[in-house]
XYZ file of C-alpha atoms in Angstrom:
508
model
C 151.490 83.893 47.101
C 152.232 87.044 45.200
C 150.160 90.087 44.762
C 147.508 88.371 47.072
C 146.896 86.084 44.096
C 146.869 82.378 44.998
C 148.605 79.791 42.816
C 146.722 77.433 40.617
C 148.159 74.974 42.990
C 146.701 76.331 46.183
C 143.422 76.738 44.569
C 143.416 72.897 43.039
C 144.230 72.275 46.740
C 141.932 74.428 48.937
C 139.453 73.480 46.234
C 140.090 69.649 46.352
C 140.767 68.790 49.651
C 138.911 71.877 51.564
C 141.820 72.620 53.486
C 145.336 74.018 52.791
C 148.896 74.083 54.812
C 150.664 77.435 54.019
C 154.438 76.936 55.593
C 156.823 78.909 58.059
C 154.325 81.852 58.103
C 155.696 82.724 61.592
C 158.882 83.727 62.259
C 160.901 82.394 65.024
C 160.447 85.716 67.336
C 156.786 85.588 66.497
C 156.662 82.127 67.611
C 158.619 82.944 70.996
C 156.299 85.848 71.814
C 153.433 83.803 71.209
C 154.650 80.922 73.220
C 155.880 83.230 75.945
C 152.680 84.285 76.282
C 150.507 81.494 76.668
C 153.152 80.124 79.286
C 151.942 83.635 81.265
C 148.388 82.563 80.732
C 149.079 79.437 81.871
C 145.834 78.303 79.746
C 146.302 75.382 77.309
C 142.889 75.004 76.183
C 139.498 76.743 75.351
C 139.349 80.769 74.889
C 141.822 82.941 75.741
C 142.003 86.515 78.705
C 142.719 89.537 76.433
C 142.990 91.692 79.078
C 146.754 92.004 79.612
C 149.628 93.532 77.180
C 151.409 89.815 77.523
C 148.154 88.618 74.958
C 149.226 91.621 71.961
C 151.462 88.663 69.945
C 148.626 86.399 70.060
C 145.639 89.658 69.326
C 148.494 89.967 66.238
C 147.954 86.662 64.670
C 144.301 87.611 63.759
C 145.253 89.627 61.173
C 148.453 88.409 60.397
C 149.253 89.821 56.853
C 149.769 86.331 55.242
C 146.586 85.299 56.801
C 144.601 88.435 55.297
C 146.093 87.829 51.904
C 144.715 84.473 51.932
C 141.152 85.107 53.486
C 140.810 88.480 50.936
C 141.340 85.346 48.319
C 139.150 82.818 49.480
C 135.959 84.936 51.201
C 136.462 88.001 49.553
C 136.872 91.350 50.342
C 135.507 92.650 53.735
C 136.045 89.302 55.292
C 136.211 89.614 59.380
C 136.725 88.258 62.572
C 133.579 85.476 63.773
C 135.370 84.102 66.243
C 138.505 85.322 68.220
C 141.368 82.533 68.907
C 141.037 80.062 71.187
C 143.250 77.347 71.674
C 142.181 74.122 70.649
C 141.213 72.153 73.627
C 142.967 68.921 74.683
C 141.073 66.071 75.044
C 140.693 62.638 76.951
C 138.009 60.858 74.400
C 137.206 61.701 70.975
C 135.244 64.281 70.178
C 132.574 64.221 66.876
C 133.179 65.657 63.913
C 131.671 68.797 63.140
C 130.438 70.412 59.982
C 128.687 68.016 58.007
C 125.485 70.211 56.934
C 124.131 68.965 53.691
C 123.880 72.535 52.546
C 121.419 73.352 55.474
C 123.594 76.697 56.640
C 124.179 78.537 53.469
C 126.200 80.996 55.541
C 128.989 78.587 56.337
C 129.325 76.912 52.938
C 131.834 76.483 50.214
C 130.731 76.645 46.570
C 132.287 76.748 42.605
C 129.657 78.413 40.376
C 130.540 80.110 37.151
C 134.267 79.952 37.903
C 133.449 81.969 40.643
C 134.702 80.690 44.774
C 132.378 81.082 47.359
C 133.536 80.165 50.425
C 131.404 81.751 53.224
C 133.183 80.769 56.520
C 137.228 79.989 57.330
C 138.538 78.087 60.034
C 142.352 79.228 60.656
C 144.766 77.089 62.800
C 148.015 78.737 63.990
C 150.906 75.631 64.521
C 152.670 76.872 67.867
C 154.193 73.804 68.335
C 154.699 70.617 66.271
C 152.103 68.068 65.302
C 153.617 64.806 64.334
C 152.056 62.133 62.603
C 150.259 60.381 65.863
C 150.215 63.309 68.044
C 146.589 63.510 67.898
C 144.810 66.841 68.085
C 142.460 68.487 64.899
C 141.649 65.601 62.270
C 139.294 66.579 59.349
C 137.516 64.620 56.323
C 138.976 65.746 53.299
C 136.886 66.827 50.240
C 133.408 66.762 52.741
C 133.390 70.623 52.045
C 132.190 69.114 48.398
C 129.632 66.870 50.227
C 126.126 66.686 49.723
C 125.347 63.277 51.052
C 124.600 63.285 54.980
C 127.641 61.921 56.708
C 126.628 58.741 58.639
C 126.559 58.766 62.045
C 129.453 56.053 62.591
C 132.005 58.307 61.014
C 130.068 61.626 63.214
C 130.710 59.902 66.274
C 133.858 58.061 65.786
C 132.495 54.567 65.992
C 134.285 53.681 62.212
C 136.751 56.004 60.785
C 135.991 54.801 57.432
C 139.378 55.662 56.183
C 138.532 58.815 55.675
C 139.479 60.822 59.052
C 143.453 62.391 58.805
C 145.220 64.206 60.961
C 147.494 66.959 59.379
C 150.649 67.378 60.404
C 151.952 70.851 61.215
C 155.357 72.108 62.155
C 155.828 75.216 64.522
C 154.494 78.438 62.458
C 152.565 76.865 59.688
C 149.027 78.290 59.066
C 146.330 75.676 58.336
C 143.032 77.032 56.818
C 139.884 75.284 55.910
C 136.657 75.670 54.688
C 133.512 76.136 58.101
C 132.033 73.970 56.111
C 134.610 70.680 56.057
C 134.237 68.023 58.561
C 136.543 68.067 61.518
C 137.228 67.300 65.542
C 139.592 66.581 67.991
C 141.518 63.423 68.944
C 143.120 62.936 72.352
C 146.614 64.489 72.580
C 149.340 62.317 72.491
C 152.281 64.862 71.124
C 155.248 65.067 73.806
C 154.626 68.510 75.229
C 151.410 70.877 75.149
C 149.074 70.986 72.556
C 149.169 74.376 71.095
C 147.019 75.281 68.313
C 145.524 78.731 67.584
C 142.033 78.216 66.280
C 140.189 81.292 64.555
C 137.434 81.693 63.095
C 136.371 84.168 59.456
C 133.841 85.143 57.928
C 132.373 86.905 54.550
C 130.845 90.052 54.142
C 126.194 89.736 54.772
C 126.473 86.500 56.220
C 125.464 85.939 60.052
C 127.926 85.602 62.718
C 128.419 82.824 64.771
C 126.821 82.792 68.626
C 130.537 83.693 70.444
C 130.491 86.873 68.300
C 127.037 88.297 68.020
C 125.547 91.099 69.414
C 124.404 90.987 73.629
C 122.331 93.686 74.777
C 118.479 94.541 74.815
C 116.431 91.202 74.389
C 114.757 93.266 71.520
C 115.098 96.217 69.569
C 112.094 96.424 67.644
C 110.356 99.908 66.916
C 107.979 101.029 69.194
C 105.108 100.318 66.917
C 106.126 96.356 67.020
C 104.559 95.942 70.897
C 101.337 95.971 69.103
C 102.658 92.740 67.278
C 101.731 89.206 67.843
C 104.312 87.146 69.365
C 104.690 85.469 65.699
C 104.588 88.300 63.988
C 107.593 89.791 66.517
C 109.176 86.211 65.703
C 109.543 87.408 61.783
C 110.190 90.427 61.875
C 113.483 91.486 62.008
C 115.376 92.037 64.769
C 118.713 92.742 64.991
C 119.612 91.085 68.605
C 117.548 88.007 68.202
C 119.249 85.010 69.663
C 120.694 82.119 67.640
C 119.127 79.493 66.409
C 116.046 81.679 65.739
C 112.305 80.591 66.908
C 110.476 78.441 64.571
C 107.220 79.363 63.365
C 105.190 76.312 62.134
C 101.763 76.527 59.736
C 99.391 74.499 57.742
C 98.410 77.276 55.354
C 95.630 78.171 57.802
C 96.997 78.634 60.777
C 100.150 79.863 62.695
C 101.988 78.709 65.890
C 105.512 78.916 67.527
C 107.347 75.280 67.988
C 108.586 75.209 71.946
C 111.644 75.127 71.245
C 113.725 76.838 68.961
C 115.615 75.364 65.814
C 115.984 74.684 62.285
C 112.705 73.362 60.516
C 113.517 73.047 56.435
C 111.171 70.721 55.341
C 111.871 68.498 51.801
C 109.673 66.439 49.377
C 112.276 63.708 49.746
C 112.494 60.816 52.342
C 115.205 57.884 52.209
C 113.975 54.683 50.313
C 114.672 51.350 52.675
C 114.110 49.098 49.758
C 117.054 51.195 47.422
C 119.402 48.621 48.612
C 122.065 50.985 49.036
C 125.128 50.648 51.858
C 124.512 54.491 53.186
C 128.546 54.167 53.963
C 129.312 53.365 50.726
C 127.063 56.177 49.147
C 129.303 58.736 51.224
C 132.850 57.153 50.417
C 131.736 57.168 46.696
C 130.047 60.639 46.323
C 133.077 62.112 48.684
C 135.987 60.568 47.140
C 135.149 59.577 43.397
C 136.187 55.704 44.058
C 134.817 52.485 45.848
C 136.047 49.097 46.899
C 134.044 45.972 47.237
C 136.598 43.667 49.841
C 136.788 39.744 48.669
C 134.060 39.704 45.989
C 136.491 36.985 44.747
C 136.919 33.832 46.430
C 140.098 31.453 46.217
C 138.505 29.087 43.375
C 137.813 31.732 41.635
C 141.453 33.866 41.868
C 143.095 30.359 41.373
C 141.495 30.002 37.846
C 142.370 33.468 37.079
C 145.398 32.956 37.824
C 146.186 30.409 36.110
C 144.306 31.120 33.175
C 147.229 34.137 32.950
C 150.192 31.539 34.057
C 148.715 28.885 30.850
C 148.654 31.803 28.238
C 152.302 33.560 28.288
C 151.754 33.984 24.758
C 149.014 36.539 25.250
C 151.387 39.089 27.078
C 152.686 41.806 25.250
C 155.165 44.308 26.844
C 155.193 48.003 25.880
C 156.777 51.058 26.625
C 156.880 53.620 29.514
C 153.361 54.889 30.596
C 155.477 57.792 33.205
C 155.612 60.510 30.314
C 157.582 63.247 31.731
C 157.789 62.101 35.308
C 160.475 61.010 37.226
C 159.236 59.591 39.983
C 156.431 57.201 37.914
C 159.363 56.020 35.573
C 160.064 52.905 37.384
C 163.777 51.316 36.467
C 162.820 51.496 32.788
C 161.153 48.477 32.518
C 158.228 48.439 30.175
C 154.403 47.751 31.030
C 152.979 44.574 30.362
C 149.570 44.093 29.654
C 147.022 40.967 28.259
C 144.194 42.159 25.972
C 141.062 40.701 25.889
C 141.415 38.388 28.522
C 138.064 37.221 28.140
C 138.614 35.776 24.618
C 141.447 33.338 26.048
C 140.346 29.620 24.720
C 137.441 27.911 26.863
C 138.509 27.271 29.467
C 140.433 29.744 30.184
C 138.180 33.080 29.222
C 135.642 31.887 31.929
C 137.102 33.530 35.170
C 137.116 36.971 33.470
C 133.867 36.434 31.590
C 132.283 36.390 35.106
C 133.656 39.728 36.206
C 131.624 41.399 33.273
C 127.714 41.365 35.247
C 128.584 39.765 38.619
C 125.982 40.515 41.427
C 128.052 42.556 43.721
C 129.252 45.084 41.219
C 126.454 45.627 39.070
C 124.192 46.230 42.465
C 126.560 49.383 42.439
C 126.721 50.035 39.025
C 122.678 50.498 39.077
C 123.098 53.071 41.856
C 126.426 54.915 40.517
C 125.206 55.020 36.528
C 121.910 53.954 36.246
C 120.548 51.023 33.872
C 121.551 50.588 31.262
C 125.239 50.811 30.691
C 127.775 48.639 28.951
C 130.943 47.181 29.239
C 133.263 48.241 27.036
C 136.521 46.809 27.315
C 138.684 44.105 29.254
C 142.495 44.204 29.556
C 144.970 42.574 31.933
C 147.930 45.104 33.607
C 150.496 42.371 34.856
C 153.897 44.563 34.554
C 156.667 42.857 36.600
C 159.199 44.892 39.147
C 160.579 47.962 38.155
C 157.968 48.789 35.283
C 157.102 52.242 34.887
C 153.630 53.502 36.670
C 151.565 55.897 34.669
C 150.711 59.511 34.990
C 148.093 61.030 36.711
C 144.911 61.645 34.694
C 141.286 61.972 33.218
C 141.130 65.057 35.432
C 137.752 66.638 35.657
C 138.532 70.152 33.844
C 137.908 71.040 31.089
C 133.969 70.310 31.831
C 132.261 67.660 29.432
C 130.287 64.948 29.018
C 132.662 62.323 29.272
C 133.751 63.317 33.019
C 130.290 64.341 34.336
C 129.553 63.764 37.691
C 126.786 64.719 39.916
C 124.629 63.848 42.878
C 120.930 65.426 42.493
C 117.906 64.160 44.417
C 119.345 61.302 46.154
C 121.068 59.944 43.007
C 124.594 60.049 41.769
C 125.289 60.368 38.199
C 128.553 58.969 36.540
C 128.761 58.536 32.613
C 132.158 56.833 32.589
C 133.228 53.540 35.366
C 136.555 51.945 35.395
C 136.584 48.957 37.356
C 139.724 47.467 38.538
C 139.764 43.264 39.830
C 142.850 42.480 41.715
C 144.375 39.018 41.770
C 147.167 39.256 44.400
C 147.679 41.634 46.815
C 148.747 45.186 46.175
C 150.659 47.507 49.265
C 151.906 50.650 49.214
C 155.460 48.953 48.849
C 154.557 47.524 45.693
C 152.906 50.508 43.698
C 149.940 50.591 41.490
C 147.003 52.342 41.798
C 146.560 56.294 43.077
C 144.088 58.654 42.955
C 142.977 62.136 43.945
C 140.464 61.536 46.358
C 137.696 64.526 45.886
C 138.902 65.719 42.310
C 135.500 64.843 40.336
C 134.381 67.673 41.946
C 137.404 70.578 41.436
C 136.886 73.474 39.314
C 140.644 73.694 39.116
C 142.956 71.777 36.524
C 144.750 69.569 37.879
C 148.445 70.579 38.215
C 151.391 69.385 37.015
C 153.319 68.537 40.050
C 149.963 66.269 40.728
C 150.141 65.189 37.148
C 153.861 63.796 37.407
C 153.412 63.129 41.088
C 157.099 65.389 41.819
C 154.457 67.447 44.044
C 151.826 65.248 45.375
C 150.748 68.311 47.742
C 149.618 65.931 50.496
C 146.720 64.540 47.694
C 147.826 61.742 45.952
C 146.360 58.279 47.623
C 147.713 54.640 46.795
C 144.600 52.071 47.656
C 145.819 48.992 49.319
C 143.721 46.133 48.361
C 143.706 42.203 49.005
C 143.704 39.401 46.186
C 139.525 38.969 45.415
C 138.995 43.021 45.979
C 137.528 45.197 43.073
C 137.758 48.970 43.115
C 135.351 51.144 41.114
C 136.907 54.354 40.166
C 135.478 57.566 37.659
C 136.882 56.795 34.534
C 136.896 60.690 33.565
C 136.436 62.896 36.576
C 138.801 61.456 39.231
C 141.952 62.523 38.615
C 144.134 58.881 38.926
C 147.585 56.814 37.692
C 149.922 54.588 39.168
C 152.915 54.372 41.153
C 156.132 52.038 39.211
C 155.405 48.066 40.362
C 157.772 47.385 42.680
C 156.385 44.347 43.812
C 158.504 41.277 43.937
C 155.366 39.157 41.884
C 153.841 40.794 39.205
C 150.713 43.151 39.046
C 147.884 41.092 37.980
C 144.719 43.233 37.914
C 142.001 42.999 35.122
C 140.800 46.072 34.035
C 137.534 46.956 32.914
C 135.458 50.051 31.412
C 132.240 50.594 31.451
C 130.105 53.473 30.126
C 126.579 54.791 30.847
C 123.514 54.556 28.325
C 124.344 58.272 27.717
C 127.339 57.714 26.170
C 127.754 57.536 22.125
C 130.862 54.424 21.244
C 130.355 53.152 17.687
């Protein structure tokens, strides 16, 4: 970062993903003073004694230069200190994840509007020592800055990861920041010596501070004329040392009364429908990462006649060039793509196995729920490129804003105008390629950059979806930013492809 002026990469990142790795930021004598002074402390976990000289390397880190330049950029000017640091406390069990409020605390969230960032609340986490790969320690959800949907309460508490819980991985003097607002906790420690992460905790200018910072003192310091006040009225009026969460005052447009305890009460006009026959997980996992699978929808009559249906028409297969563009690591061995169009129009009886993808049960139960009635299926193809074929770059990102590659939720619906919808007829690993995606870009306000584009810097982003033979994935056609690695599988790719579009949507 230059000039205090973040990259369009670290903005498609902080923006994407709700968290960001900055490097090296300490030096190696920072690093030993810091280190040398927890081992005086002899703490390894929760807040830390400021009241010797031996704490002045770790008082430093709160307003570390780098750090500033990056807060001024993401909260704005006037950003400050909520929360001094504490080191992240090891733990035996798992704790739940934190920060999944649906918009409820306005003063903690993260927000695009008008190409404007507003990011109300940063977590930053100082690396004092390594954090390998399955060392345990902070784990977030990435993109759930960008959530609106209520997390469900397996993935809160740990019960099922859903595939969506990471742990970053940190080497000695990298800075991680990330959003208040982005769903995170703490896994037991497993890392070979202590576990030594610096948490603190930011905040922008007029927004309230958290309970470990506010102001202690006089229960109240209401004016002199307020004694005369009822015990609601000194409830709403302002006072400046009132405790956190505030007391809730409850009425029925006649009458006023003070709940016993105090709280948040935000009422809404909307309850959950039971008979919407919607899988709540899968309403998260689509609205926070921009893609879906349905596991064995196919079963092995089924794959066999699909399979064959591809072995009995060779004739069909056409092989074309390199999909990679520009990028090196998607260009494969040179090998060309090879594809079957209009696999449903094979001679009976071999068009029947793809015929039934088109309105099967299971995917247009999701289709109602993701589009809406309505839409249509545009378009069939077969991808079946052998080893060594190229993959394809990254794309159909979500900027420049238009119809095509609108997505929103609103009112307990999600809105997609443009499906892709991806049938897989043998397995597909990581070691043999295919599909990848940006989890979380339908919602950037960034474009999408070019080291993402060519995948030469995936930035920690890109995802490959491992699927079995009778899965379907359901991706956004023209928000989520997605490609595919070169098939290196020893059998060929055989996935039928489909596209769908809303009832929005013009296609003469």
């Amino acid at each position: 970062m230059d000039d205090k002026t973040m990259t369009n990469e670290e903005n498609y990142r902080f923006d994407v993903a709700g968290y960001m790795i900055v490097p090296g930021v300490l030096t190696a004598a920072e690093l030993n003073a810091c280190n040398q002074a927890l081992d005086q402390l002899a703490s390894n976990n929760g807040p830390l004694r400021w009241t010797s000289p031996v704490c002045n390397p770790l008082r430093a880190l709160r307003e570390h230069p780098v750090l500033m330049q990056y807060l001024e950029q993401i909260c704005g000017e006037g950003v400050r200190v909520d929360e001094s640091p504490r080191l992240v406390e090891s733990c035996t069990e798992a704790t739940d994840l934190s920060g999944d409020d649906e918009w409820v605390d306005w003063s903690r969230a993260y927000r695009q509007y008008n190409g404007h960032r507003f990011c109300q609340g940063v977590r930053a986490f100082w690396a004092l020592a390594d954090v390998g790969a399955e060392d345990g320690g902070l784990v977030v959800v990435r993109a759930s800055h960008n959530s609106t949907v209520p997390a469900p309460q397996d993935l809160v508490d740990g019960t099922d990861p859903m595939g969506l819980v990471e742990q970053p991985i940190l080497q000695a003097g990298d800075l991680l920041l990330c959003t208040d607002s982005l769903m995170r906790g703490v896994r037991p420690w497993q890392g070979a010596g202590p576990q030594r992460l610096l948490e603190c905790g930011y905040i922008s200018t007029g927004v309230r501070p958290g309970a470990a910072s506010e102001i202690h003192g006089e229960d109240s310091a209401l004016p002199e004329w307020a004694d005369d006040l009822t015990d609601i009225e000194r409830a709403v009026l302002h006072n400046p040392n009132r405790p956190y969460p505030p007391p809730v005052v409850h009425s029925d447009g006649e009458k006023v009364w003070l709940a016993e305890e105090p709280g948040v009460f935000h009422p809404s006009v909307y309850i959950r429908d039971p008979d919407s026959e919607i899988d709540e997980k899968e309403f998260f996992h689509w609205d926070l990462c921009g893609h879906l699978v349905l596991r064995g929808v196919m079963d092995e009559e089924w794959l066999a006649a699909a399979n064959e249906a591809i072995d009995k028409n060779p004739d069909r297969i056409s092989h074309g060039g390199s999909a990679a563009g520009d990028s090196t690591p998607l260009a494969g061995t040179g090998v060309g793509r090879s594809s079957m169009g209009n696999p449903w129009a094979l001679p009976a009886p071999y068009g029947e196995p793809f015929q039934r993808m088109i309105a099967n049960p299971a995917l247009v139960q999701r289709m109602n729920w993701i589009m809406g009635s309505g839409f249509e299926c545009m378009m069939c193809n077969g991808f079946l490129s052998g080893k060594g074929s190229s993959g394809h770059f990254l794309h159909s990102a979500s900027t420049p804003a238009k119809v095509g590659n609108h997505y929103r939720q609103q009112n307990g619906r999600v809105y997609a105008e443009s499906l892709n919808v991806a049938w897989q007829l043998r397995d597909v690993t990581r070691a043999d390629g295919g599909f990848v995606c940006v989890p979380g870009s339908h919602k950037t306000a960034y474009p999408m950059p070019d080291g993402i584009r060519t995948c030469d810097n995936e930035m920690g982003l890109v995802k490959h979806i491992e699927m079995k033979a009778g899965d379907v994935l359901l991706f956004l056609a023209s928000a989520q930013a997605h490609g595919a690695y070169p098939w290196t599988g020893e059998q060929n790719r055989r996935m039928i492809f489909f596209q769908y579009r809303s009832r929005n949507m013009y296609a003469p």
